[in-house]
Coordinates of C-alpha atoms in Angstrom, one line a residue:
X1 CA 0.0 0.0 0.0
X2 CA 1.3 3.5 -0.8
X3 CA -1.1 6.4 -0.1
X4 CA -3.5 6.7 2.8
X5 CA -5.5 9.6 4.4
X6 CA -5.8 11.6 1.1
X7 CA -7.3 15.1 1.4
X8 CA -8.4 17.6 -1.3
X9 CA -9.3 21.1 -0.4
X10 CA -10.7 23.6 -3.0
X11 CA -9.4 21.4 -5.8
X12 CA -11.3 21.5 -9.1
X13 CA -14.9 20.6 -8.1
X14 CA -13.9 19.2 -4.7
X15 CA -14.5 21.6 -1.8
X16 CA -13.4 19.2 0.9
X17 CA -12.7 15.5 0.2
X18 CA -11.1 12.8 2.3
X19 CA -10.3 9.3 1.1
X20 CA -9.2 6.9 3.9
X21 CA -8.9 3.2 4.4
X22 CA -7.4 2.7 1.0
X23 CA -6.5 -0.7 -0.5
X24 CA -4.4 -2.2 -3.3
X25 CA -7.3 -1.6 -5.7
X26 CA -9.2 1.7 -5.3
X27 CA -12.3 2.4 -7.4
X28 CA -13.9 5.8 -8.1
X29 CA -17.4 5.3 -9.5
X30 CA -19.7 8.0 -10.8
X31 CA -21.2 9.7 -13.7
X32 CA -19.2 11.7 -16.2
X33 CA -18.3 15.1 -14.7
X34 CA -18.7 13.9 -11.2
X35 CA -15.1 14.6 -10.2
X36 CA -13.5 11.1 -10.5
X37 CA -10.7 12.2 -12.8
X38 CA -10.1 15.2 -10.6
X39 CA -9.1 12.9 -7.8
X40 CA -6.6 11.1 -10.1
X41 CA -5.2 14.5 -11.2
X42 CA -4.8 15.5 -7.5
X43 CA -2.8 12.2 -6.9
X44 CA -0.7 12.8 -10.0
X45 CA 0.3 16.2 -8.6
X46 CA 1.9 14.4 -5.7
X47 CA 4.8 14.0 -8.1
X48 CA 7.0 16.4 -10.2
X49 CA 5.4 18.0 -13.2
X50 CA 2.0 19.4 -14.2
X51 CA -0.1 16.3 -13.5
X52 CA -2.0 14.0 -15.9
X53 CA -3.8 16.9 -17.6
X54 CA -0.8 19.1 -17.8
X55 CA -3.0 22.0 -16.7
X56 CA -1.8 25.4 -15.5
X57 CA -1.6 25.9 -11.8
X58 CA -4.2 28.6 -11.9
X59 CA -6.8 26.1 -13.2
X60 CA -6.6 23.8 -10.2
X61 CA -8.3 25.9 -7.5
X62 CA -12.0 25.5 -7.0
X63 CA -14.0 28.5 -8.0
X64 CA -15.4 30.2 -4.9
X65 CA -17.8 33.0 -4.1
X66 CA -15.8 34.0 -1.0
X67 CA -12.7 36.0 -1.8
X68 CA -10.8 34.8 1.2
X69 CA -10.9 31.2 -0.1
X70 CA -10.5 31.9 -3.8
X71 CA -7.4 31.1 -5.8
X72 CA -5.8 28.4 -3.6
X73 CA -6.0 24.6 -3.2
X74 CA -4.2 21.9 -1.2
X75 CA -3.6 18.2 -1.7
X76 CA -2.2 16.0 1.0
X77 CA -1.5 12.3 1.6
X78 CA 0.2 10.0 4.0
X79 CA 2.8 7.7 2.5
X80 CA 2.5 4.2 4.1
X81 CA 5.2 1.6 3.8
X82 CA 4.9 -1.8 5.5
X83 CA 1.9 -0.6 7.6
X84 CA 3.8 2.5 8.9
X85 CA 3.4 6.1 7.9
X86 CA 6.8 7.1 6.5
X87 CA 5.9 10.6 5.3
X88 CA 3.2 13.2 5.0
X89 CA 3.4 14.8 1.5
X90 CA 1.5 17.6 0.0
X91 CA 1.2 20.4 -2.6
X92 CA -0.7 23.6 -2.5
X93 CA -1.0 27.2 -3.4
X94 CA -1.9 30.2 -1.3
X95 CA -4.4 33.1 -1.9
X96 CA -1.5 35.6 -2.3
X97 CA 0.4 33.4 -4.7
X98 CA -2.3 31.5 -6.6
X99 CA 0.0 30.6 -9.5
X100 CA 3.0 29.3 -7.6
X101 CA 2.8 25.6 -6.6
X102 CA 4.4 24.8 -3.2
X103 CA 5.4 21.5 -1.8
X104 CA 5.8 20.3 1.8
X105 CA 7.2 17.0 3.0
X106 CA 6.8 16.1 6.8
X107 CA 5.9 19.7 7.5
X108 CA 9.0 21.2 5.8
X109 CA 9.2 23.1 2.5
X110 CA 10.5 21.0 -0.3
X111 CA 10.8 21.1 -4.1
X112 CA 8.4 19.3 -6.5
X113 CA 11.3 17.2 -7.7
X114 CA 11.8 15.9 -4.2
X115 CA 8.5 14.2 -4.3
X116 CA 9.9 11.6 -6.7
X117 CA 12.4 10.5 -4.0
X118 CA 9.5 9.3 -1.9
X119 CA 7.3 7.4 -4.4
X120 CA 6.7 6.9 -8.1
X121 CA 3.5 7.9 -9.8
X122 CA 2.4 6.9 -13.3
X123 CA -0.9 7.0 -15.2
X124 CA -2.8 6.0 -18.3
X125 CA -5.7 8.3 -19.4
X126 CA -7.9 8.4 -22.5
X127 CA -6.0 11.5 -23.7
X128 CA -2.9 9.3 -24.0
X129 CA -4.6 7.0 -26.7
X130 CA -3.0 9.2 -29.4
X131 CA 0.5 9.0 -27.9
X132 CA 2.0 7.1 -30.9
X133 CA 0.6 9.7 -33.4
X134 CA 1.4 12.7 -31.2
X135 CA 4.5 14.8 -31.3
X136 CA 8.0 13.5 -30.4
X137 CA 7.8 16.0 -27.4
X138 CA 4.8 14.1 -26.0
X139 CA 6.7 10.8 -26.2
X140 CA 9.7 12.4 -24.5
X141 CA 7.5 13.6 -21.7
X142 CA 6.1 10.0 -21.5
X143 CA 9.6 8.6 -21.2
X144 CA 10.6 11.2 -18.6
X145 CA 7.6 10.5 -16.4
X146 CA 8.4 6.8 -16.5
X147 CA 12.1 7.4 -15.9
X148 CA 11.4 8.8 -12.4
X149 CA 10.7 5.2 -11.4
X150 CA 14.4 4.3 -11.9
X151 CA 16.0 7.6 -11.3
X152 CA 14.2 10.0 -8.8
X153 CA 16.6 12.9 -9.8
X154 CA 15.6 12.7 -13.5
X155 CA 13.1 15.5 -13.2
X156 CA 15.7 17.9 -11.9
X157 CA 18.1 16.9 -14.7
X158 CA 15.4 17.5 -17.4
X159 CA 14.5 20.9 -15.8
X160 CA 18.1 21.9 -15.7
X161 CA 18.6 20.9 -19.3
X162 CA 15.6 22.9 -20.4
X163 CA 16.8 26.0 -18.6
X164 CA 20.3 25.8 -20.1
X165 CA 18.9 25.3 -23.6
X166 CA 16.7 28.4 -23.2
X167 CA 19.7 30.4 -22.0
X168 CA 21.9 29.2 -24.9
X169 CA 19.2 30.3 -27.3
X170 CA 19.2 33.8 -25.7
X171 CA 23.0 34.0 -25.8
X172 CA 23.0 33.0 -29.5
X173 CA 20.5 35.7 -30.3
X174 CA 22.3 38.4 -28.4
X175 CA 25.7 37.3 -29.8
X176 CA 27.3 37.4 -26.4
X177 CA 31.0 36.7 -25.7
X178 CA 31.8 33.1 -26.7
X179 CA 32.9 32.4 -23.2
X180 CA 29.3 32.7 -22.0
X181 CA 28.3 30.1 -24.6
X182 CA 31.2 27.8 -23.5
X183 CA 29.9 27.8 -19.9
X184 CA 26.2 27.2 -20.8
X185 CA 27.1 24.5 -23.3
X186 CA 29.1 22.7 -20.6
X187 CA 25.9 22.6 -18.5
X188 CA 23.9 21.3 -21.5
X189 CA 26.4 18.5 -22.0
X190 CA 26.4 17.6 -18.4
X191 CA 22.6 17.6 -17.9
X192 CA 22.0 16.2 -21.4
X193 CA 24.2 13.2 -20.9
X194 CA 22.4 12.4 -17.6
X195 CA 19.0 12.8 -19.3
X196 CA 19.9 10.6 -22.3
X197 CA 21.6 8.0 -20.1
X198 CA 18.5 7.6 -17.9
X199 CA 16.2 7.4 -21.0
X200 CA 18.5 4.8 -22.5
X201 CA 18.4 2.6 -19.4
X202 CA 14.6 3.0 -19.0
X203 CA 13.9 1.8 -22.6
X204 CA 16.3 -1.1 -22.1
X205 CA 14.6 -2.1 -18.8
X206 CA 11.1 -1.8 -20.3
X207 CA 12.2 -3.9 -23.2
X208 CA 13.3 -6.7 -20.8
X209 CA 10.0 -6.5 -18.9
X210 CA 8.0 -6.5 -22.2
X211 CA 9.9 -9.5 -23.6
X212 CA 8.7 -11.5 -20.6
X213 CA 5.1 -10.8 -21.2
X214 CA 3.0 -13.2 -23.3
X215 CA 2.0 -11.9 -26.8
X216 CA -1.7 -12.0 -25.9
X217 CA -4.1 -10.7 -25.0
X218 CA -2.2 -7.3 -25.2
X219 CA -0.2 -6.7 -28.3
X220 CA 3.5 -6.7 -27.4
X221 CA 5.4 -3.6 -28.5
X222 CA 9.1 -3.2 -29.3
X223 CA 10.7 0.0 -28.0
X224 CA 13.6 1.8 -29.6
X225 CA 15.3 4.9 -28.2
X226 CA 16.6 7.3 -30.9
X227 CA 19.1 9.8 -29.5
X228 CA 18.9 13.4 -30.8
X229 CA 22.6 13.9 -30.4
X230 CA 25.8 12.4 -29.1
X231 CA 25.4 10.5 -25.8
X232 CA 29.0 11.2 -24.7
X233 CA 29.1 14.6 -22.9
X234 CA 32.4 15.6 -24.6
X235 CA 31.1 14.8 -28.0
X236 CA 27.8 16.7 -27.3
X237 CA 29.8 19.7 -26.1
X238 CA 32.0 19.7 -29.2
X239 CA 28.9 19.4 -31.4
X240 CA 27.1 22.3 -29.8
X241 CA 30.2 24.6 -30.2
X242 CA 30.6 23.5 -33.9
X243 CA 26.9 24.1 -34.7
X244 CA 26.5 27.6 -33.2
X245 CA 26.1 29.3 -36.6
X246 CA 23.4 26.8 -37.7
X247 CA 21.6 27.0 -34.4
X248 CA 21.7 30.8 -34.4
X249 CA 20.0 30.8 -37.8
X250 CA 17.4 28.3 -36.7
X251 CA 16.8 30.1 -33.4
X252 CA 17.2 26.9 -31.4
X253 CA 19.5 24.0 -30.9
X254 CA 19.1 21.3 -33.6
X255 CA 21.1 18.6 -31.7
X256 CA 20.7 17.3 -28.3
X257 CA 18.5 15.3 -25.9
X258 CA 15.6 17.6 -26.5
X259 CA 15.4 16.0 -30.0
X260 CA 15.2 12.4 -28.7
X261 CA 12.5 10.1 -30.0
X262 CA 10.8 7.0 -28.7
X263 CA 9.9 4.6 -31.5
X264 CA 7.4 1.9 -31.0
X265 CA 6.5 -1.0 -33.3
X266 CA 4.2 -4.0 -32.9
X267 CA 6.4 -7.1 -32.3
X268 CA 4.2 -9.5 -34.2
X269 CA 4.1 -7.5 -37.5
X270 CA 7.0 -5.0 -37.2
X271 CA 4.4 -2.3 -38.1
X272 CA 5.0 1.2 -36.5
X273 CA 2.6 1.8 -33.7
X274 CA 1.4 5.0 -35.4
X275 CA 0.1 3.0 -38.3
X276 CA -1.6 0.3 -36.2
X277 CA -5.3 0.3 -35.4
X278 CA -6.7 2.2 -32.5
X279 CA -7.3 -1.0 -30.6
X280 CA -3.8 -2.2 -31.2
X281 CA -2.3 1.1 -30.1
X282 CA -4.4 0.9 -26.9
X283 CA -3.3 -2.7 -26.2
X284 CA 0.4 -1.7 -26.7
X285 CA 0.1 1.3 -24.5
X286 CA -1.4 -0.8 -21.7
X287 CA 1.4 -3.4 -22.1
X288 CA 4.0 -0.6 -21.7
X289 CA 2.1 0.7 -18.7
X290 CA 2.0 -2.7 -17.1
X291 CA 5.7 -3.3 -17.8
X292 CA 6.5 0.1 -16.2
X293 CA 4.4 -0.8 -13.2
X294 CA 6.8 -3.7 -12.5
X295 CA 9.8 -1.3 -12.7
X296 CA 8.1 1.4 -10.6
X297 CA 7.2 -1.1 -7.8
X298 CA 10.6 -2.7 -7.5
X299 CA 12.0 0.0 -5.1
X300 CA 10.0 2.9 -3.7
X301 CA 6.2 2.8 -3.1
X302 CA 4.4 3.4 -6.4
X303 CA 1.0 4.6 -7.6
X304 CA -0.7 3.6 -10.8
X305 CA -3.7 5.8 -12.0
X306 CA -5.9 4.3 -14.7
X307 CA -8.7 6.6 -16.0
X308 CA -11.6 4.8 -17.7
X309 CA -9.4 1.9 -18.7
X310 CA -11.6 -1.1 -17.8
X311 CA -14.7 0.0 -19.6
X312 CA -12.9 0.0 -23.0
X313 CA -11.5 -3.5 -22.7
X314 CA -13.3 -6.7 -23.7
X315 CA -13.8 -9.3 -20.9
X316 CA -10.7 -11.3 -21.7
X317 CA -8.4 -8.3 -21.7
X318 CA -10.0 -6.9 -18.6
X319 CA -9.5 -10.2 -16.7
X320 CA -5.9 -10.3 -17.7
X321 CA -5.4 -6.6 -16.7
X322 CA -6.8 -7.3 -13.2
X323 CA -4.6 -10.4 -12.8
X324 CA -1.4 -8.5 -13.7
X325 CA -2.3 -5.6 -11.5
X326 CA -3.1 -8.0 -8.6
X327 CA 0.4 -9.5 -8.9
X328 CA 2.1 -6.1 -8.8
X329 CA 3.1 -4.0 -5.8
X330 CA 1.8 -0.7 -7.1
X331 CA -1.3 0.8 -5.5
X332 CA -4.0 1.0 -8.2
X333 CA -6.6 3.8 -8.7
X334 CA -9.2 3.3 -11.3
X335 CA -12.3 5.2 -12.5
X336 CA -15.5 4.1 -14.0
X337 CA -19.1 5.2 -14.6
X338 CA -20.5 1.8 -13.2
X339 CA -19.4 -1.1 -11.1
X340 CA -20.0 -3.8 -13.7
X341 CA -16.5 -3.8 -15.3
X342 CA -15.0 -4.2 -11.9
X343 CA -17.0 -7.1 -10.6
X344 CA -13.9 -9.4 -10.6
X345 CA -12.2 -7.2 -8.0
X346 CA -15.0 -5.5 -6.1
X347 CA -14.6 -7.8 -3.0
X348 CA -10.9 -6.7 -2.6
X349 CA -11.2 -3.1 -3.5
X350 CA -11.9 0.2 -1.7
X351 CA -14.8 1.8 -3.5
X352 CA -16.0 5.4 -3.5
X353 CA -19.1 6.8 -5.1
X354 CA -18.3 10.2 -6.6
X355 CA -21.0 12.8 -7.3
X356 CA -20.7 16.6 -7.7
X357 CA -17.3 16.7 -6.2
X358 CA -18.3 14.8 -3.1
X359 CA -17.2 11.2 -2.3
X360 CA -18.9 8.5 -0.3
X361 CA -17.4 5.2 0.7
X362 CA -19.5 2.3 -0.6

């Protein structure tokens, strides 16, 4: 078990919600628009990043009539390991700083990246169904979210890399002294090699887990990591210096980890995932999620958020999904509009009925 005593205050359509006595399987049942996905989004914000919807911070706070409560929200949870509370983690904003997300761990201020040191959070939502036909940037974000399971400091490396790349673009445009570029490119090479190295290890580990899965009922994918530049930091540094004129003309760096790509093909046919049917793409995405769940639960506590997944699977795939999730160590949170798809696990699950931003234990 991973999260217990979860509280949401002024978050989306939840004025004040508490979920306690959680289990391995946790089900949120209710009509569309009731606030089920809002709970999953709140849990996703107990990790680095912008959450499963990638929303702006200003969109999280529940709209209030009273000025004194407008513009801020809070999310908190107790992290439980082996039956003992190991930490109380939370994220929030304040009325005077409604667009700055703050984090606390055990009552002390912390950074968002520090949350990944305590547990791993991953998710699968209907919006991700188009991942294989989406942009390369979307797949890089997908890799980086999964990478936190094997390297908690990955979020900080990615952030540092992005900051350094923006600074280099500015220096190129301003035509600053080359020594400034030397310094910032050294940072890009350092952080870039860390980011690429972690992504490489992630894809290799996922490949090992996927190879152990049976080909049915979920289509087995093959993953290939395509680097956007040299993996060796010295080579990347030399490339950045050599390509300054070209990058200045382009207005951005054309070589580096920010150009990485995750390629996915169906193992049985060799067909690129982007060209497969919608059902095949969904099956491969679930297979990757299940393989990652094994990696995420091998060390720190882990949470897996599955939004409206069961309802879109046939009975055979649904049964297999539950069987694999049951064998894993990750705490599972799932949403649905009705209980029928979850009949196989209802006796072992914690169940909440969600309506109008309020939850009631069933």
